[in-house]
């Protein structure tokens, strides 16, 4: 990664609110909220003017307490939810000149299938639990226009092998698998179309510590091998510390601090970040 490289993904002033706002909260300046919530009208401001750049081969960590807007941000980027306003540019799509949020539903589907992979905290969101594991991978490949069954089977085997699902279990349904294995199937699926970007939302939250360590280790290895760019969301700073080159800290829907992960760990500036870092020690 170098300062001179162009970002692979750029997000500008992404806003996502639930509710239509009122004269107390309608304008960003002077908005008086209780955390992210307007007590006058009940509107929730989940993401407020979030901007970020993700560079080739980089892992950008996003850390923040529960409710700070991390998953909303990831859902907006993956088009699981519509933004209220904002811009997103992908280097791999129209040379980064077109705001993805203004593309048609069909183009968004193309972008999501070819250029991004996502792993959800809850495997039920990312997998069909009753399908075979290899069928789950084929599904994403079919969505990207693949039709060659033999090639998809070969690719599915290769991917599942990469995430240490033994060959003899590939036709088994994820519902039979442990939590760690389900996350590994999700990772294989997310990688199936060789996307330049991977979105990981709390992928190890809720797993036993030793399983968590295995999954994080796998992600680290795959990232190095494939030189893929990753947006890594977690409420847990120790997960971020293990994987992220740079880190953004979110609080109440806003970015309160960002920088090199080492710098943030050594010299946190914002009171909330200081508290997070101290709780690690
Ligand atoms: P995090 O992932 O950081 O825990 P989320 O992005 O899930 O946070 O949530 C951010 C805020 O948005 C929370 O206050 C949450 O209650 C609110 N929120 C998320 N989805 C909705 C929704 N569909 N309607 C209303 N509020 C929502
Ligand atoms: Mg979340």
PDB file of C-alpha atoms and ligand atoms in Angstrom:
ATOM      1  CA  UNK A   1       0.000   0.000   0.000  1.00  0.00           C
ATOM      2  CA  UNK A   2       1.295   3.458  -0.846  1.00  0.00           C
ATOM      3  CA  UNK A   3      -0.073   6.950  -0.447  1.00  0.00           C
ATOM      4  CA  UNK A   4       0.146   7.409  -4.201  1.00  0.00           C
ATOM      5  CA  UNK A   5      -2.068   4.420  -5.075  1.00  0.00           C
ATOM      6  CA  UNK A   6      -5.659   5.280  -5.976  1.00  0.00           C
ATOM      7  CA  UNK A   7      -8.262   4.090  -3.492  1.00  0.00           C
ATOM      8  CA  UNK A   8     -10.119   0.978  -4.559  1.00  0.00           C
ATOM      9  CA  UNK A   9     -13.253   2.193  -2.755  1.00  0.00           C
ATOM     10  CA  UNK A  10     -14.207   5.745  -1.832  1.00  0.00           C
ATOM     11  CA  UNK A  11     -17.194   6.673   0.318  1.00  0.00           C
ATOM     12  CA  UNK A  12     -18.191  10.320   0.601  1.00  0.00           C
ATOM     13  CA  UNK A  13     -20.637  11.768   3.116  1.00  0.00           C
ATOM     14  CA  UNK A  14     -22.738   8.686   3.525  1.00  0.00           C
ATOM     15  CA  UNK A  15     -25.883   9.368   5.547  1.00  0.00           C
ATOM     16  CA  UNK A  16     -28.479   6.904   6.673  1.00  0.00           C
ATOM     17  CA  UNK A  17     -31.395   7.938   8.839  1.00  0.00           C
ATOM     18  CA  UNK A  18     -34.533   6.144   9.938  1.00  0.00           C
ATOM     19  CA  UNK A  19     -37.362   8.663  10.150  1.00  0.00           C
ATOM     20  CA  UNK A  20     -37.920  11.887   8.295  1.00  0.00           C
ATOM     21  CA  UNK A  21     -36.487  14.355  10.804  1.00  0.00           C
ATOM     22  CA  UNK A  22     -38.041  17.529  12.217  1.00  0.00           C
ATOM     23  CA  UNK A  23     -37.051  21.153  12.659  1.00  0.00           C
ATOM     24  CA  UNK A  24     -35.014  20.171  15.746  1.00  0.00           C
ATOM     25  CA  UNK A  25     -32.814  17.725  13.870  1.00  0.00           C
ATOM     26  CA  UNK A  26     -33.371  18.379  10.159  1.00  0.00           C
ATOM     27  CA  UNK A  27     -30.125  20.224   9.549  1.00  0.00           C
ATOM     28  CA  UNK A  28     -26.797  18.668  10.406  1.00  0.00           C
ATOM     29  CA  UNK A  29     -25.454  21.811  12.074  1.00  0.00           C
ATOM     30  CA  UNK A  30     -26.905  22.361  15.504  1.00  0.00           C
ATOM     31  CA  UNK A  31     -28.602  18.977  15.520  1.00  0.00           C
ATOM     32  CA  UNK A  32     -29.241  18.018  19.145  1.00  0.00           C
ATOM     33  CA  UNK A  33     -29.402  14.269  19.525  1.00  0.00           C
ATOM     34  CA  UNK A  34     -29.467  11.804  22.368  1.00  0.00           C
ATOM     35  CA  UNK A  35     -26.673   9.583  21.005  1.00  0.00           C
ATOM     36  CA  UNK A  36     -28.010   9.064  17.456  1.00  0.00           C
ATOM     37  CA  UNK A  37     -31.657   9.683  18.287  1.00  0.00           C
ATOM     38  CA  UNK A  38     -33.798  12.818  18.021  1.00  0.00           C
ATOM     39  CA  UNK A  39     -35.955  12.953  21.168  1.00  0.00           C
ATOM     40  CA  UNK A  40     -38.347  15.386  19.474  1.00  0.00           C
ATOM     41  CA  UNK A  41     -39.381  13.226  16.505  1.00  0.00           C
ATOM     42  CA  UNK A  42     -37.770   9.824  17.048  1.00  0.00           C
ATOM     43  CA  UNK A  43     -35.607   9.888  13.945  1.00  0.00           C
ATOM     44  CA  UNK A  44     -32.477   7.733  14.236  1.00  0.00           C
ATOM     45  CA  UNK A  45     -29.317   9.054  12.549  1.00  0.00           C
ATOM     46  CA  UNK A  46     -27.435   5.777  12.113  1.00  0.00           C
ATOM     47  CA  UNK A  47     -24.667   7.078   9.837  1.00  0.00           C
ATOM     48  CA  UNK A  48     -23.792  10.757   9.686  1.00  0.00           C
ATOM     49  CA  UNK A  49     -21.508  11.999   6.937  1.00  0.00           C
ATOM     50  CA  UNK A  50     -19.267   8.944   6.876  1.00  0.00           C
ATOM     51  CA  UNK A  51     -16.347   9.245   4.459  1.00  0.00           C
ATOM     52  CA  UNK A  52     -13.599   6.715   3.934  1.00  0.00           C
ATOM     53  CA  UNK A  53     -11.051   5.461   1.464  1.00  0.00           C
ATOM     54  CA  UNK A  54     -10.001   1.847   1.144  1.00  0.00           C
ATOM     55  CA  UNK A  55      -6.680   1.222  -0.603  1.00  0.00           C
ATOM     56  CA  UNK A  56      -5.570  -1.826  -2.621  1.00  0.00           C
ATOM     57  CA  UNK A  57      -4.496  -4.697  -0.383  1.00  0.00           C
ATOM     58  CA  UNK A  58      -5.436  -2.839   2.770  1.00  0.00           C
ATOM     59  CA  UNK A  59      -7.472  -3.917   5.783  1.00  0.00           C
ATOM     60  CA  UNK A  60      -9.462  -0.991   7.149  1.00  0.00           C
ATOM     61  CA  UNK A  61     -10.926  -1.673  10.579  1.00  0.00           C
ATOM     62  CA  UNK A  62     -14.112  -0.022  11.797  1.00  0.00           C
ATOM     63  CA  UNK A  63     -14.586  -0.247  15.543  1.00  0.00           C
ATOM     64  CA  UNK A  64     -17.302   1.117  17.794  1.00  0.00           C
ATOM     65  CA  UNK A  65     -19.788   0.133  20.448  1.00  0.00           C
ATOM     66  CA  UNK A  66     -23.042  -1.600  19.644  1.00  0.00           C
ATOM     67  CA  UNK A  67     -25.432   0.822  17.918  1.00  0.00           C
ATOM     68  CA  UNK A  68     -22.692   3.097  16.580  1.00  0.00           C
ATOM     69  CA  UNK A  69     -23.727   2.469  12.972  1.00  0.00           C
ATOM     70  CA  UNK A  70     -21.140  -0.033  11.750  1.00  0.00           C
ATOM     71  CA  UNK A  71     -23.557  -2.594  10.323  1.00  0.00           C
ATOM     72  CA  UNK A  72     -25.720   0.113   8.771  1.00  0.00           C
ATOM     73  CA  UNK A  73     -22.643   1.421   6.977  1.00  0.00           C
ATOM     74  CA  UNK A  74     -21.793  -2.060   5.683  1.00  0.00           C
ATOM     75  CA  UNK A  75     -25.394  -2.713   4.633  1.00  0.00           C
ATOM     76  CA  UNK A  76     -25.452   0.549   2.677  1.00  0.00           C
ATOM     77  CA  UNK A  77     -22.177  -0.246   0.914  1.00  0.00           C
ATOM     78  CA  UNK A  78     -23.426  -3.721  -0.060  1.00  0.00           C
ATOM     79  CA  UNK A  79     -26.833  -2.287  -1.122  1.00  0.00           C
ATOM     80  CA  UNK A  80     -28.656  -4.309   1.522  1.00  0.00           C
ATOM     81  CA  UNK A  81     -30.165  -0.945   2.466  1.00  0.00           C
ATOM     82  CA  UNK A  82     -30.588   2.308   0.590  1.00  0.00           C
ATOM     83  CA  UNK A  83     -28.604   5.315   1.735  1.00  0.00           C
ATOM     84  CA  UNK A  84     -30.357   8.537   2.644  1.00  0.00           C
ATOM     85  CA  UNK A  85     -27.599  10.393   0.806  1.00  0.00           C
ATOM     86  CA  UNK A  86     -23.964  10.009  -0.106  1.00  0.00           C
ATOM     87  CA  UNK A  87     -21.552   8.774  -2.752  1.00  0.00           C
ATOM     88  CA  UNK A  88     -19.565   5.595  -3.341  1.00  0.00           C
ATOM     89  CA  UNK A  89     -16.967   4.951  -6.030  1.00  0.00           C
ATOM     90  CA  UNK A  90     -15.267   1.695  -6.938  1.00  0.00           C
ATOM     91  CA  UNK A  91     -12.050   1.757  -8.942  1.00  0.00           C
ATOM     92  CA  UNK A  92     -13.120  -1.492 -10.625  1.00  0.00           C
ATOM     93  CA  UNK A  93     -16.423   0.005 -11.791  1.00  0.00           C
ATOM     94  CA  UNK A  94     -16.403   2.578 -14.593  1.00  0.00           C
ATOM     95  CA  UNK A  95     -12.933   3.593 -13.408  1.00  0.00           C
ATOM     96  CA  UNK A  96     -14.331   5.009 -10.196  1.00  0.00           C
ATOM     97  CA  UNK A  97     -16.304   7.732 -11.978  1.00  0.00           C
ATOM     98  CA  UNK A  98     -19.844   6.700 -11.225  1.00  0.00           C
ATOM     99  CA  UNK A  99     -21.655   7.073  -7.896  1.00  0.00           C
ATOM    100  CA  UNK A 100     -22.746   3.519  -7.122  1.00  0.00           C
ATOM    101  CA  UNK A 101     -25.690   4.695  -5.053  1.00  0.00           C
ATOM    102  CA  UNK A 102     -27.193   6.284  -8.166  1.00  0.00           C
ATOM    103  CA  UNK A 103     -26.896   3.170 -10.308  1.00  0.00           C
ATOM    104  CA  UNK A 104     -29.920   1.102 -11.346  1.00  0.00           C
ATOM    105  CA  UNK A 105     -30.997  -1.919  -9.323  1.00  0.00           C
ATOM    106  CA  UNK A 106     -29.622  -4.128 -12.092  1.00  0.00           C
ATOM    107  CA  UNK A 107     -26.205  -2.458 -12.027  1.00  0.00           C
ATOM    108  CA  UNK A 108     -26.136  -2.660  -8.224  1.00  0.00           C
ATOM    109  CA  UNK A 109     -26.767  -6.395  -8.498  1.00  0.00           C
ATOM    110  CA  UNK A 110     -23.893  -6.676 -10.948  1.00  0.00           C
ATOM    111  CA  UNK A 111     -21.555  -4.744  -8.624  1.00  0.00           C
ATOM    112  CA  UNK A 112     -22.565  -6.762  -5.595  1.00  0.00           C
ATOM    113  CA  UNK A 113     -22.151 -10.088  -7.383  1.00  0.00           C
ATOM    114  CA  UNK A 114     -18.898  -9.371  -9.188  1.00  0.00           C
ATOM    115  CA  UNK A 115     -17.048  -6.781  -7.186  1.00  0.00           C
ATOM    116  CA  UNK A 116     -17.895  -7.421  -3.533  1.00  0.00           C
ATOM    117  CA  UNK A 117     -18.165 -10.265  -1.097  1.00  0.00           C
ATOM    118  CA  UNK A 118     -19.800  -9.976   2.295  1.00  0.00           C
ATOM    119  CA  UNK A 119     -19.680 -12.073   5.422  1.00  0.00           C
ATOM    120  CA  UNK A 120     -22.450 -11.463   7.954  1.00  0.00           C
ATOM    121  CA  UNK A 121     -22.282 -11.869  11.709  1.00  0.00           C
ATOM    122  CA  UNK A 122     -25.318 -14.111  11.512  1.00  0.00           C
ATOM    123  CA  UNK A 123     -24.669 -16.924   8.992  1.00  0.00           C
ATOM    124  CA  UNK A 124     -28.425 -17.175   8.340  1.00  0.00           C
ATOM    125  CA  UNK A 125     -28.124 -13.800   6.568  1.00  0.00           C
ATOM    126  CA  UNK A 126     -25.358 -14.990   4.259  1.00  0.00           C
ATOM    127  CA  UNK A 127     -26.150 -18.656   3.648  1.00  0.00           C
ATOM    128  CA  UNK A 128     -29.028 -20.915   2.804  1.00  0.00           C
ATOM    129  CA  UNK A 129     -28.730 -23.230   5.744  1.00  0.00           C
ATOM    130  CA  UNK A 130     -30.541 -26.124   4.032  1.00  0.00           C
ATOM    131  CA  UNK A 131     -28.569 -26.053   0.748  1.00  0.00           C
ATOM    132  CA  UNK A 132     -25.318 -27.945   0.382  1.00  0.00           C
ATOM    133  CA  UNK A 133     -22.224 -25.923   1.201  1.00  0.00           C
ATOM    134  CA  UNK A 134     -20.905 -26.193  -2.311  1.00  0.00           C
ATOM    135  CA  UNK A 135     -24.391 -25.227  -3.585  1.00  0.00           C
ATOM    136  CA  UNK A 136     -24.173 -22.035  -1.520  1.00  0.00           C
ATOM    137  CA  UNK A 137     -20.999 -21.133  -3.344  1.00  0.00           C
ATOM    138  CA  UNK A 138     -22.466 -22.024  -6.734  1.00  0.00           C
ATOM    139  CA  UNK A 139     -25.379 -19.713  -5.979  1.00  0.00           C
ATOM    140  CA  UNK A 140     -23.128 -16.655  -5.884  1.00  0.00           C
ATOM    141  CA  UNK A 141     -21.292 -17.805  -9.002  1.00  0.00           C
ATOM    142  CA  UNK A 142     -24.579 -18.310 -10.867  1.00  0.00           C
ATOM    143  CA  UNK A 143     -25.664 -14.832  -9.762  1.00  0.00           C
ATOM    144  CA  UNK A 144     -22.521 -13.555 -11.491  1.00  0.00           C
ATOM    145  CA  UNK A 145     -23.477 -15.294 -14.725  1.00  0.00           C
ATOM    146  CA  UNK A 146     -21.618 -18.607 -14.456  1.00  0.00           C
ATOM    147  CA  UNK A 147     -23.347 -21.545 -16.118  1.00  0.00           C
ATOM    148  CA  UNK A 148     -20.666 -24.230 -16.337  1.00  0.00           C
ATOM    149  CA  UNK A 149     -21.536 -26.756 -13.643  1.00  0.00           C
ATOM    150  CA  UNK A 150     -18.202 -28.569 -13.820  1.00  0.00           C
ATOM    151  CA  UNK A 151     -16.206 -25.373 -13.467  1.00  0.00           C
ATOM    152  CA  UNK A 152     -18.368 -24.197 -10.573  1.00  0.00           C
ATOM    153  CA  UNK A 153     -17.976 -27.520  -8.795  1.00  0.00           C
ATOM    154  CA  UNK A 154     -14.206 -27.362  -9.197  1.00  0.00           C
ATOM    155  CA  UNK A 155     -14.097 -23.787  -7.950  1.00  0.00           C
ATOM    156  CA  UNK A 156     -16.375 -24.647  -5.021  1.00  0.00           C
ATOM    157  CA  UNK A 157     -14.110 -27.505  -3.982  1.00  0.00           C
ATOM    158  CA  UNK A 158     -11.034 -25.338  -4.236  1.00  0.00           C
ATOM    159  CA  UNK A 159     -12.621 -22.603  -2.114  1.00  0.00           C
ATOM    160  CA  UNK A 160     -13.960 -24.940   0.544  1.00  0.00           C
ATOM    161  CA  UNK A 161     -10.572 -26.603   0.729  1.00  0.00           C
ATOM    162  CA  UNK A 162      -8.992 -23.180   1.215  1.00  0.00           C
ATOM    163  CA  UNK A 163     -11.211 -22.549   4.251  1.00  0.00           C
ATOM    164  CA  UNK A 164     -10.523 -26.054   5.598  1.00  0.00           C
ATOM    165  CA  UNK A 165     -13.912 -27.652   4.976  1.00  0.00           C
ATOM    166  CA  UNK A 166     -13.020 -31.299   4.284  1.00  0.00           C
ATOM    167  CA  UNK A 167     -13.978 -32.645   0.853  1.00  0.00           C
ATOM    168  CA  UNK A 168     -16.329 -35.256   2.287  1.00  0.00           C
ATOM    169  CA  UNK A 169     -18.448 -32.566   3.980  1.00  0.00           C
ATOM    170  CA  UNK A 170     -18.863 -30.266   0.969  1.00  0.00           C
ATOM    171  CA  UNK A 171     -22.297 -31.629   0.107  1.00  0.00           C
ATOM    172  CA  UNK A 172     -23.472 -31.208   3.670  1.00  0.00           C
ATOM    173  CA  UNK A 173     -25.751 -28.319   4.623  1.00  0.00           C
ATOM    174  CA  UNK A 174     -24.328 -25.484   6.759  1.00  0.00           C
ATOM    175  CA  UNK A 175     -27.058 -26.112   9.323  1.00  0.00           C
ATOM    176  CA  UNK A 176     -25.099 -29.209  10.352  1.00  0.00           C
ATOM    177  CA  UNK A 177     -21.911 -27.238  10.853  1.00  0.00           C
ATOM    178  CA  UNK A 178     -20.425 -25.515  13.891  1.00  0.00           C
ATOM    179  CA  UNK A 179     -20.462 -21.702  14.052  1.00  0.00           C
ATOM    180  CA  UNK A 180     -16.827 -21.468  12.990  1.00  0.00           C
ATOM    181  CA  UNK A 181     -17.390 -23.730   9.988  1.00  0.00           C
ATOM    182  CA  UNK A 182     -20.454 -21.734   8.932  1.00  0.00           C
ATOM    183  CA  UNK A 183     -18.356 -18.561   8.938  1.00  0.00           C
ATOM    184  CA  UNK A 184     -15.729 -20.330   6.848  1.00  0.00           C
ATOM    185  CA  UNK A 185     -18.374 -21.350   4.276  1.00  0.00           C
ATOM    186  CA  UNK A 186     -19.528 -17.719   4.184  1.00  0.00           C
ATOM    187  CA  UNK A 187     -15.940 -16.621   3.550  1.00  0.00           C
ATOM    188  CA  UNK A 188     -15.572 -19.146   0.719  1.00  0.00           C
ATOM    189  CA  UNK A 189     -18.831 -17.919  -0.812  1.00  0.00           C
ATOM    190  CA  UNK A 190     -17.797 -14.272  -0.505  1.00  0.00           C
ATOM    191  CA  UNK A 191     -14.538 -15.020  -2.326  1.00  0.00           C
ATOM    192  CA  UNK A 192     -16.136 -17.088  -5.093  1.00  0.00           C
ATOM    193  CA  UNK A 193     -16.115 -14.448  -7.830  1.00  0.00           C
ATOM    194  CA  UNK A 194     -12.675 -13.058  -6.935  1.00  0.00           C
ATOM    195  CA  UNK A 195     -13.999  -9.696  -5.769  1.00  0.00           C
ATOM    196  CA  UNK A 196     -11.493  -6.904  -5.123  1.00  0.00           C
ATOM    197  CA  UNK A 197     -13.306  -6.082  -1.863  1.00  0.00           C
ATOM    198  CA  UNK A 198     -14.479  -8.100   1.093  1.00  0.00           C
ATOM    199  CA  UNK A 199     -16.906  -6.732   3.694  1.00  0.00           C
ATOM    200  CA  UNK A 200     -16.679  -8.485   7.060  1.00  0.00           C
ATOM    201  CA  UNK A 201     -19.249  -7.567   9.717  1.00  0.00           C
ATOM    202  CA  UNK A 202     -18.497  -9.017  13.180  1.00  0.00           C
ATOM    203  CA  UNK A 203     -17.563 -12.333  11.600  1.00  0.00           C
ATOM    204  CA  UNK A 204     -16.164 -13.814  14.795  1.00  0.00           C
ATOM    205  CA  UNK A 205     -18.553 -12.291  17.320  1.00  0.00           C
ATOM    206  CA  UNK A 206     -20.190 -15.030  19.345  1.00  0.00           C
ATOM    207  CA  UNK A 207     -17.648 -17.734  18.505  1.00  0.00           C
ATOM    208  CA  UNK A 208     -15.525 -19.416  21.176  1.00  0.00           C
ATOM    209  CA  UNK A 209     -12.185 -17.664  21.618  1.00  0.00           C
ATOM    210  CA  UNK A 210     -10.126 -20.471  20.088  1.00  0.00           C
ATOM    211  CA  UNK A 211     -12.480 -20.727  17.085  1.00  0.00           C
ATOM    212  CA  UNK A 212     -12.381 -16.935  16.794  1.00  0.00           C
ATOM    213  CA  UNK A 213      -8.592 -17.058  16.610  1.00  0.00           C
ATOM    214  CA  UNK A 214      -8.714 -19.703  13.867  1.00  0.00           C
ATOM    215  CA  UNK A 215     -11.139 -17.731  11.725  1.00  0.00           C
ATOM    216  CA  UNK A 216      -9.142 -14.512  12.148  1.00  0.00           C
ATOM    217  CA  UNK A 217      -5.985 -16.360  11.246  1.00  0.00           C
ATOM    218  CA  UNK A 218      -7.642 -17.725   8.119  1.00  0.00           C
ATOM    219  CA  UNK A 219      -8.756 -14.232   7.098  1.00  0.00           C
ATOM    220  CA  UNK A 220      -5.238 -12.923   7.633  1.00  0.00           C
ATOM    221  CA  UNK A 221      -3.731 -15.641   5.453  1.00  0.00           C
ATOM    222  CA  UNK A 222      -6.292 -15.276   2.679  1.00  0.00           C
ATOM    223  CA  UNK A 223      -5.857 -11.520   2.705  1.00  0.00           C
ATOM    224  CA  UNK A 224      -2.093 -11.841   2.226  1.00  0.00           C
ATOM    225  CA  UNK A 225      -2.378 -14.551  -0.378  1.00  0.00           C
ATOM    226  CA  UNK A 226      -5.035 -12.819  -2.468  1.00  0.00           C
ATOM    227  CA  UNK A 227      -4.007  -9.249  -1.635  1.00  0.00           C
ATOM    228  CA  UNK A 228      -7.689  -8.451  -1.305  1.00  0.00           C
ATOM    229  CA  UNK A 229      -8.933  -5.200   0.287  1.00  0.00           C
ATOM    230  CA  UNK A 230     -11.065  -5.652   3.391  1.00  0.00           C
ATOM    231  CA  UNK A 231     -13.475  -3.524   5.388  1.00  0.00           C
ATOM    232  CA  UNK A 232     -13.471  -5.188   8.786  1.00  0.00           C
ATOM    233  CA  UNK A 233     -16.158  -4.230  11.294  1.00  0.00           C
ATOM    234  CA  UNK A 234     -16.026  -5.212  14.952  1.00  0.00           C
ATOM    235  CA  UNK A 235     -17.023  -3.895  18.359  1.00  0.00           C
ATOM    236  CA  UNK A 236     -13.925  -5.693  19.631  1.00  0.00           C
ATOM    237  CA  UNK A 237     -10.692  -3.735  19.398  1.00  0.00           C
ATOM    238  CA  UNK A 238      -8.599  -6.885  19.826  1.00  0.00           C
ATOM    239  CA  UNK A 239     -10.033  -8.231  16.523  1.00  0.00           C
ATOM    240  CA  UNK A 240      -9.221  -4.939  14.821  1.00  0.00           C
ATOM    241  CA  UNK A 241      -5.736  -4.915  16.331  1.00  0.00           C
ATOM    242  CA  UNK A 242      -5.024  -8.326  14.897  1.00  0.00           C
ATOM    243  CA  UNK A 243      -5.963  -7.522  11.298  1.00  0.00           C
ATOM    244  CA  UNK A 244      -6.379  -3.850  10.477  1.00  0.00           C
ATOM    245  CA  UNK A 245      -3.681  -1.642   8.958  1.00  0.00           C
ATOM    246  CA  UNK A 246      -5.762   1.452   9.554  1.00  0.00           C
ATOM    247  CA  UNK A 247      -8.706   1.973  11.873  1.00  0.00           C
ATOM    248  CA  UNK A 248     -11.758   4.195  11.995  1.00  0.00           C
ATOM    249  CA  UNK A 249     -13.557   4.658  15.302  1.00  0.00           C
ATOM    250  CA  UNK A 250     -17.318   5.209  15.187  1.00  0.00           C
ATOM    251  CA  UNK A 251     -19.550   6.587  17.914  1.00  0.00           C
ATOM    252  CA  UNK A 252     -23.248   7.473  17.601  1.00  0.00           C
ATOM    253  CA  UNK A 253     -23.160   7.274  13.825  1.00  0.00           C
ATOM    254  CA  UNK A 254     -20.083   9.436  13.411  1.00  0.00           C
ATOM    255  CA  UNK A 255     -16.389   8.856  12.817  1.00  0.00           C
ATOM    256  CA  UNK A 256     -14.625  10.248  15.881  1.00  0.00           C
ATOM    257  CA  UNK A 257     -11.093   9.163  15.095  1.00  0.00           C
ATOM    258  CA  UNK A 258      -9.050   7.463  12.390  1.00  0.00           C
ATOM    259  CA  UNK A 259      -5.461   6.618  11.650  1.00  0.00           C
ATOM    260  CA  UNK A 260      -2.913   3.824  11.539  1.00  0.00           C
ATOM    261  CA  UNK A 261      -4.035   1.088  13.918  1.00  0.00           C
ATOM    262  CA  UNK A 262      -0.695   1.170  15.770  1.00  0.00           C
ATOM    263  CA  UNK A 263      -0.986   4.898  16.281  1.00  0.00           C
ATOM    264  CA  UNK A 264      -4.532   4.658  17.554  1.00  0.00           C
ATOM    265  CA  UNK A 265      -3.535   1.926  19.990  1.00  0.00           C
ATOM    266  CA  UNK A 266      -0.511   3.855  21.219  1.00  0.00           C
ATOM    267  CA  UNK A 267      -1.922   7.318  21.311  1.00  0.00           C
ATOM    268  CA  UNK A 268      -5.714   7.442  21.165  1.00  0.00           C
ATOM    269  CA  UNK A 269      -7.023  11.003  20.887  1.00  0.00           C
ATOM    270  CA  UNK A 270     -10.750  10.790  21.500  1.00  0.00           C
ATOM    271  CA  UNK A 271     -12.039  10.032  25.018  1.00  0.00           C
ATOM    272  CA  UNK A 272     -14.091   7.099  23.701  1.00  0.00           C
ATOM    273  CA  UNK A 273     -11.086   5.590  21.920  1.00  0.00           C
ATOM    274  CA  UNK A 274      -8.974   6.052  25.061  1.00  0.00           C
ATOM    275  CA  UNK A 275     -11.543   4.088  27.004  1.00  0.00           C
ATOM    276  CA  UNK A 276     -11.561   1.330  24.337  1.00  0.00           C
ATOM    277  CA  UNK A 277      -7.784   1.082  24.323  1.00  0.00           C
ATOM    278  CA  UNK A 278      -7.545   1.031  28.109  1.00  0.00           C
ATOM    279  CA  UNK A 279     -10.064  -1.778  28.326  1.00  0.00           C
ATOM    280  CA  UNK A 280      -7.735  -3.861  26.133  1.00  0.00           C
ATOM    281  CA  UNK A 281      -4.875  -3.691  28.626  1.00  0.00           C
TER     282      UNK A 281
HETATM  283  P1  LIG B   1     -23.790  -1.440  15.081  1.00  0.00           P
HETATM  284  O1  LIG B   1     -23.633  -2.396  13.939  1.00  0.00           O
HETATM  285  O2  LIG B   1     -22.639  -0.504  15.216  1.00  0.00           O
HETATM  286  O3  LIG B   1     -24.121  -2.127  16.362  1.00  0.00           O
HETATM  287  P2  LIG B   1     -26.196  -0.660  13.694  1.00  0.00           P
HETATM  288  O4  LIG B   1     -25.721  -0.142  12.398  1.00  0.00           O
HETATM  289  O5  LIG B   1     -26.785  -2.004  13.728  1.00  0.00           O
HETATM  290  O6  LIG B   1     -25.037  -0.507  14.766  1.00  0.00           O
HETATM  291  O7  LIG B   1     -27.294   0.356  14.265  1.00  0.00           O
HETATM  292  C1  LIG B   1     -27.059   1.740  14.301  1.00  0.00           C
HETATM  293  C2  LIG B   1     -28.289   2.449  14.806  1.00  0.00           C
HETATM  294  O8  LIG B   1     -29.305   2.368  13.837  1.00  0.00           O
HETATM  295  C3  LIG B   1     -28.872   1.845  16.086  1.00  0.00           C
HETATM  296  O9  LIG B   1     -29.282   2.916  16.912  1.00  0.00           O
HETATM  297  C4  LIG B   1     -30.038   1.042  15.581  1.00  0.00           C
HETATM  298  O10 LIG B   1     -31.036   0.949  16.570  1.00  0.00           O
HETATM  299  C5  LIG B   1     -30.495   1.886  14.401  1.00  0.00           C
HETATM  300  N1  LIG B   1     -31.212   1.103  13.391  1.00  0.00           N
HETATM  301  C6  LIG B   1     -30.701   0.117  12.619  1.00  0.00           C
HETATM  302  N2  LIG B   1     -31.627  -0.379  11.788  1.00  0.00           N
HETATM  303  C7  LIG B   1     -32.763   0.324  12.027  1.00  0.00           C
HETATM  304  C8  LIG B   1     -34.089   0.297  11.485  1.00  0.00           C
HETATM  305  N3  LIG B   1     -34.427  -0.536  10.506  1.00  0.00           N
HETATM  306  N4  LIG B   1     -34.981   1.193  11.997  1.00  0.00           N
HETATM  307  C9  LIG B   1     -34.638   2.041  12.961  1.00  0.00           C
HETATM  308  N5  LIG B   1     -33.413   2.136  13.512  1.00  0.00           N
HETATM  309  C10 LIG B   1     -32.478   1.285  13.057  1.00  0.00           C
HETATM  310 MG1  LIG B   2     -23.541  -4.490  13.961  1.00  0.00          MG
END
